[in-house]
CSV table of C-alpha atoms in Angstrom, one decimal:
chain,number,residue,atom,x,y,z
D,1,GLY,CA,-4.5,-0.8,-19.0
D,2,ILE,CA,-4.0,-4.2,-18.4
D,3,GLN,CA,-6.5,-5.6,-15.5
D,4,VAL,CA,-5.3,-9.0,-13.8
D,5,GLU,CA,-7.4,-10.2,-11.2
D,6,GLN,CA,-7.4,-13.5,-8.7
D,7,SER,CA,-9.5,-15.8,-7.2
D,8,PRO,CA,-10.2,-16.8,-4.4
D,9,PRO,CA,-8.8,-14.2,-2.2
D,10,ASP,CA,-8.0,-16.8,0.5
D,11,LEU,CA,-8.4,-20.3,0.8
D,12,ILE,CA,-7.4,-23.2,3.7
D,13,LEU,CA,-6.4,-26.1,2.4
D,14,GLN,CA,-5.7,-29.6,4.9
D,15,GLU,CA,-2.7,-31.0,3.8
D,16,GLY,CA,-3.2,-33.8,0.5
D,17,ALA,CA,-5.9,-31.4,-1.2
D,18,ASN,CA,-5.9,-30.6,-4.2
D,19,SER,CA,-6.9,-26.3,-5.3
D,20,THR,CA,-7.9,-24.7,-8.5
D,21,LEU,CA,-6.5,-21.2,-8.5
D,22,ARG,CA,-8.0,-19.0,-11.3
D,23,CYS,CA,-7.0,-15.4,-13.1
D,24,ASN,CA,-8.1,-13.6,-15.5
D,25,PHE,CA,-6.5,-10.6,-17.2
D,26,SER,CA,-8.6,-8.0,-19.5
D,27,ASP,CA,-6.4,-7.6,-22.5
D,28,SER,CA,-4.8,-10.1,-25.3
D,29,VAL,CA,-1.0,-11.0,-23.6
D,30,ASN,CA,2.1,-12.9,-24.9
D,31,ASN,CA,3.4,-13.7,-21.5
D,32,LEU,CA,2.0,-14.6,-18.3
D,33,GLN,CA,3.6,-15.9,-15.2
D,34,TRP,CA,2.9,-17.6,-11.3
D,35,PHE,CA,4.9,-16.4,-8.9
D,36,HIS,CA,4.8,-17.6,-5.5
D,37,GLN,CA,6.2,-15.1,-2.9
D,38,ASN,CA,7.7,-17.4,0.0
D,39,PRO,CA,6.9,-16.3,4.2
D,40,TRP,CA,10.2,-14.3,3.8
D,41,GLY,CA,8.1,-12.3,0.5
D,42,GLN,CA,10.9,-13.4,-2.0
D,43,LEU,CA,8.5,-14.3,-5.5
D,44,ILE,CA,9.5,-17.6,-6.5
D,45,ASN,CA,8.9,-18.2,-10.9
D,46,LEU,CA,6.6,-21.0,-10.9
D,47,PHE,CA,5.5,-21.1,-14.7
D,48,TYR,CA,6.2,-18.6,-17.9
D,49,ILE,CA,2.8,-20.2,-20.1
D,50,PRO,CA,1.5,-17.6,-21.9
D,51,SER,CA,-0.5,-20.9,-23.3
D,52,GLY,CA,-1.4,-23.9,-22.7
D,53,THR,CA,-0.1,-25.7,-20.0
D,54,LYS,CA,3.0,-26.6,-17.8
D,55,GLN,CA,3.4,-29.3,-15.5
D,56,ASN,CA,6.5,-29.5,-12.7
D,57,GLY,CA,5.9,-32.4,-10.7
D,58,ARG,CA,2.2,-31.4,-7.6
D,59,LEU,CA,2.3,-28.2,-9.7
D,60,SER,CA,0.5,-27.9,-13.3
D,61,ALA,CA,-0.8,-24.3,-15.1
D,62,THR,CA,-2.8,-24.4,-18.4
D,63,THR,CA,-3.2,-20.8,-19.6
D,64,VAL,CA,-5.7,-20.1,-22.5
D,65,ALA,CA,-5.2,-17.2,-23.8
D,66,THR,CA,-7.7,-17.4,-26.5
D,67,GLU,CA,-10.2,-16.5,-23.2
D,68,ARG,CA,-7.9,-14.4,-20.9
D,69,TYR,CA,-7.5,-16.9,-18.1
D,70,SER,CA,-5.2,-18.8,-16.6
D,71,LEU,CA,-6.1,-22.1,-13.6
D,72,LEU,CA,-3.2,-23.0,-11.3
D,73,TYR,CA,-3.2,-26.2,-9.6
D,74,ILE,CA,-1.5,-27.5,-7.5
D,75,SER,CA,-2.5,-31.5,-6.5
D,76,SER,CA,-1.3,-33.2,-2.9
D,77,SER,CA,-1.3,-29.9,-0.9
D,78,GLN,CA,1.9,-30.0,1.6
D,79,THR,CA,2.0,-27.2,3.8
D,80,THR,CA,5.1,-25.8,2.2
D,81,ASP,CA,2.9,-24.3,-1.1
D,82,SER,CA,1.5,-21.8,2.1
D,83,GLY,CA,2.1,-18.4,0.8
D,84,VAL,CA,0.7,-16.3,-1.3
D,85,TYR,CA,0.2,-17.0,-5.8
D,86,PHE,CA,0.7,-14.7,-7.5
D,87,CYS,CA,0.4,-14.0,-12.0
D,88,ALA,CA,1.9,-11.7,-13.6
D,89,VAL,CA,1.7,-10.3,-17.7
D,90,ARG,CA,3.6,-8.3,-18.7
D,91,GLY,CA,2.3,-4.5,-19.4
D,92,GLY,CA,2.2,-1.9,-22.2
D,93,GLN,CA,2.4,-2.3,-26.1
D,94,GLY,CA,5.0,-4.1,-28.0
D,95,GLY,CA,9.4,-5.6,-27.0
D,96,ALA,CA,9.9,-2.0,-25.3
D,97,THR,CA,8.3,-2.6,-21.7
D,98,ASN,CA,9.6,-5.5,-19.5
D,99,LYS,CA,7.5,-4.7,-16.2
D,100,LEU,CA,5.4,-7.3,-15.7
D,101,ILE,CA,1.5,-6.6,-13.8
D,102,PHE,CA,0.8,-9.0,-11.1
D,103,GLY,CA,-2.7,-9.8,-9.8
D,104,THR,CA,-3.7,-8.7,-6.4
D,105,GLY,CA,-3.3,-13.2,-5.8
D,106,THR,CA,-4.2,-15.9,-3.8
D,107,LEU,CA,-3.0,-16.9,0.4
D,108,LEU,CA,-3.0,-20.6,0.7
D,109,ALA,CA,-2.5,-22.0,4.0
D,110,VAL,CA,-2.4,-25.5,4.1
D,111,GLN,CA,-2.6,-27.0,7.5
D,112,PRO,CA,-1.7,-30.0,8.6
V,1,ASP,CA,25.6,-19.0,-7.6
V,2,ALA,CA,24.6,-16.0,-5.7
V,3,GLY,CA,21.3,-14.8,-6.2
V,4,VAL,CA,20.1,-11.4,-5.6
V,5,THR,CA,20.4,-9.6,-2.5
V,6,GLN,CA,18.8,-6.5,-1.2
V,7,SER,CA,20.4,-4.5,2.0
V,8,PRO,CA,18.6,-3.9,4.7
V,9,THR,CA,16.3,-6.4,4.9
V,10,HIS,CA,13.9,-4.2,7.8
V,11,LEU,CA,14.0,-0.7,8.6
V,12,ILE,CA,12.3,2.0,9.9
V,13,LYS,CA,11.9,5.7,9.6
V,14,THR,CA,10.5,9.1,10.5
V,15,ARG,CA,7.8,10.7,8.7
V,16,GLY,CA,9.7,13.2,6.0
V,17,GLN,CA,12.6,11.5,6.1
V,18,GLN,CA,14.8,10.0,3.2
V,19,VAL,CA,15.3,6.3,2.4
V,20,THR,CA,18.6,4.4,0.2
V,21,LEU,CA,17.4,1.0,0.0
V,22,ARG,CA,20.1,-1.5,-2.1
V,23,CYS,CA,19.6,-4.6,-5.0
V,24,SER,CA,23.5,-6.0,-5.6
V,25,PRO,CA,21.5,-8.5,-9.6
V,26,LYS,CA,22.4,-12.1,-9.2
V,27,SER,CA,25.7,-12.8,-11.5
V,28,GLY,CA,25.6,-12.0,-15.1
V,29,HIS,CA,22.6,-10.2,-15.1
V,30,ASP,CA,22.7,-7.3,-16.3
V,31,THR,CA,19.1,-6.1,-15.6
V,32,VAL,CA,16.9,-4.2,-12.4
V,33,SER,CA,14.1,-3.5,-11.7
V,34,TRP,CA,12.1,-2.0,-8.8
V,35,TYR,CA,8.9,-2.5,-6.9
V,36,GLN,CA,6.5,-2.1,-4.6
V,37,GLN,CA,4.7,-4.4,-2.3
V,38,ALA,CA,2.0,-2.6,0.4
V,39,LEU,CA,-0.6,-4.6,2.4
V,40,GLY,CA,-2.3,-7.6,1.0
V,41,GLN,CA,-1.4,-6.7,-2.5
V,42,GLY,CA,0.4,-7.7,-5.4
V,43,PRO,CA,3.9,-5.6,-6.4
V,44,GLN,CA,3.4,-2.2,-8.2
V,45,PHE,CA,7.1,-1.6,-11.1
V,46,ILE,CA,8.7,1.6,-9.9
V,47,PHE,CA,11.3,1.4,-12.7
V,48,GLN,CA,13.8,-0.2,-14.2
V,49,TYR,CA,17.8,0.3,-14.9
V,50,TYR,CA,19.8,-0.2,-17.8
V,51,GLU,CA,23.6,1.0,-18.6
V,52,GLU,CA,23.3,3.3,-15.7
V,53,GLU,CA,19.6,4.5,-17.1
V,54,GLU,CA,16.6,4.1,-16.7
V,55,ARG,CA,15.1,2.6,-18.9
V,56,GLN,CA,10.9,2.5,-18.1
V,57,ARG,CA,9.4,3.9,-14.8
V,58,GLY,CA,5.4,3.3,-13.8
V,59,ASN,CA,3.0,5.5,-11.7
V,60,PHE,CA,5.6,7.1,-9.6
V,61,PRO,CA,5.8,10.6,-8.6
V,62,ASP,CA,9.5,12.3,-9.0
V,63,ARG,CA,10.4,11.5,-4.7
V,64,PHE,CA,10.8,7.8,-5.4
V,65,SER,CA,14.6,7.9,-7.7
V,66,GLY,CA,17.1,5.0,-8.2
V,67,HIS,CA,20.2,4.5,-9.4
V,68,GLN,CA,22.9,1.8,-11.4
V,69,PHE,CA,26.3,1.5,-11.3
V,70,PRO,CA,29.0,0.1,-12.8
V,71,ASN,CA,28.6,-3.2,-12.0
V,72,TYR,CA,24.9,-3.3,-11.9
V,73,SER,CA,24.3,-2.9,-9.1
V,74,SER,CA,21.1,0.4,-7.9
V,75,GLU,CA,19.4,2.1,-5.2
V,76,LEU,CA,15.8,2.8,-4.6
V,77,ASN,CA,15.9,6.3,-2.9
V,78,VAL,CA,12.3,7.7,-1.8
V,79,ASN,CA,12.8,11.6,-0.7
V,80,ALA,CA,10.1,13.5,2.1
V,81,LEU,CA,8.8,9.4,3.6
V,82,LEU,CA,5.2,9.6,3.4
V,83,LEU,CA,3.3,6.9,5.8
V,84,GLY,CA,1.9,5.0,2.7
V,85,ASP,CA,5.5,4.6,1.4
V,86,SER,CA,5.3,2.0,4.3
V,87,ALA,CA,5.6,-1.2,1.7
V,88,LEU,CA,7.7,-4.3,0.5
V,89,TYR,CA,9.6,-3.1,-1.9
V,90,LEU,CA,11.6,-5.9,-3.8
V,91,CYS,CA,14.4,-5.8,-6.5
V,92,ALA,CA,13.9,-7.6,-9.9
V,93,SER,CA,17.4,-8.5,-11.8
V,94,SER,CA,16.9,-9.9,-14.6
V,95,LEU,CA,19.0,-10.0,-18.8
V,96,LEU,CA,17.3,-7.5,-20.7
V,97,GLY,CA,17.5,-10.3,-24.1
V,98,GLN,CA,15.2,-12.3,-21.5
V,99,GLY,CA,13.2,-9.6,-20.5
V,100,VAL,CA,11.0,-10.2,-17.4
V,101,ARG,CA,10.9,-13.9,-18.5
V,102,GLY,CA,13.5,-13.7,-16.9
V,103,TYR,CA,13.0,-12.1,-13.8
V,104,THR,CA,15.0,-13.1,-10.5
V,105,PHE,CA,13.8,-11.2,-7.7
V,106,GLY,CA,15.5,-10.8,-4.0
V,107,SER,CA,14.1,-11.3,-1.1
V,108,GLY,CA,12.8,-7.7,-0.3
V,109,THR,CA,13.4,-4.5,1.8
V,110,ARG,CA,10.8,-3.6,4.5
V,111,LEU,CA,9.9,-0.4,4.9
V,112,THR,CA,8.0,1.4,7.4
V,113,VAL,CA,7.7,4.4,7.9
V,114,VAL,CA,6.2,6.1,11.5
């Protein structure tokens, strides 16, 4: 099956700093999403980005599907950005599958 | 508009017992998926329910079973609990036609098996 790896596993930033999180996947995919898991455990969908670049405020994401990686950029980080960031791809073949395969996550701590 | 609601939020059970977790999907959604997230890991797909039937299943033993009701709410049942079943159990609802792109997750149930 598809393998999804994220780096770095942990990251500590001072408020205001920028960061880049990386997601590598082992096979071609037609669906890639970035999630933020808040301290209460809820997964919030940040981006649906199978290819190209998208921006939403201080966050942006780029996926290069041909090279099997995606990047999540966080600029001017805030303490509320703390949490775990996951990338996830749709598992299996064809249109019949509706499960996500998650990476191992990046734990981000933003210090004031 | 209420999002996905899961209950209970926390639960402690003893090895060998059985547990039932509940999920109410977001209004308008017809599909419910369940994920298990062990500490320090990413969520893993357990199964998905649509039209009251299990539509797809991940690599979980038969001790894990589920149900979907006519109002689209769902239950996850785990029998003969093991210590390794301790995890955060997440429910995600969606519209079948939107696939995984339309997922909305709940905040989960934290299960501790002692």
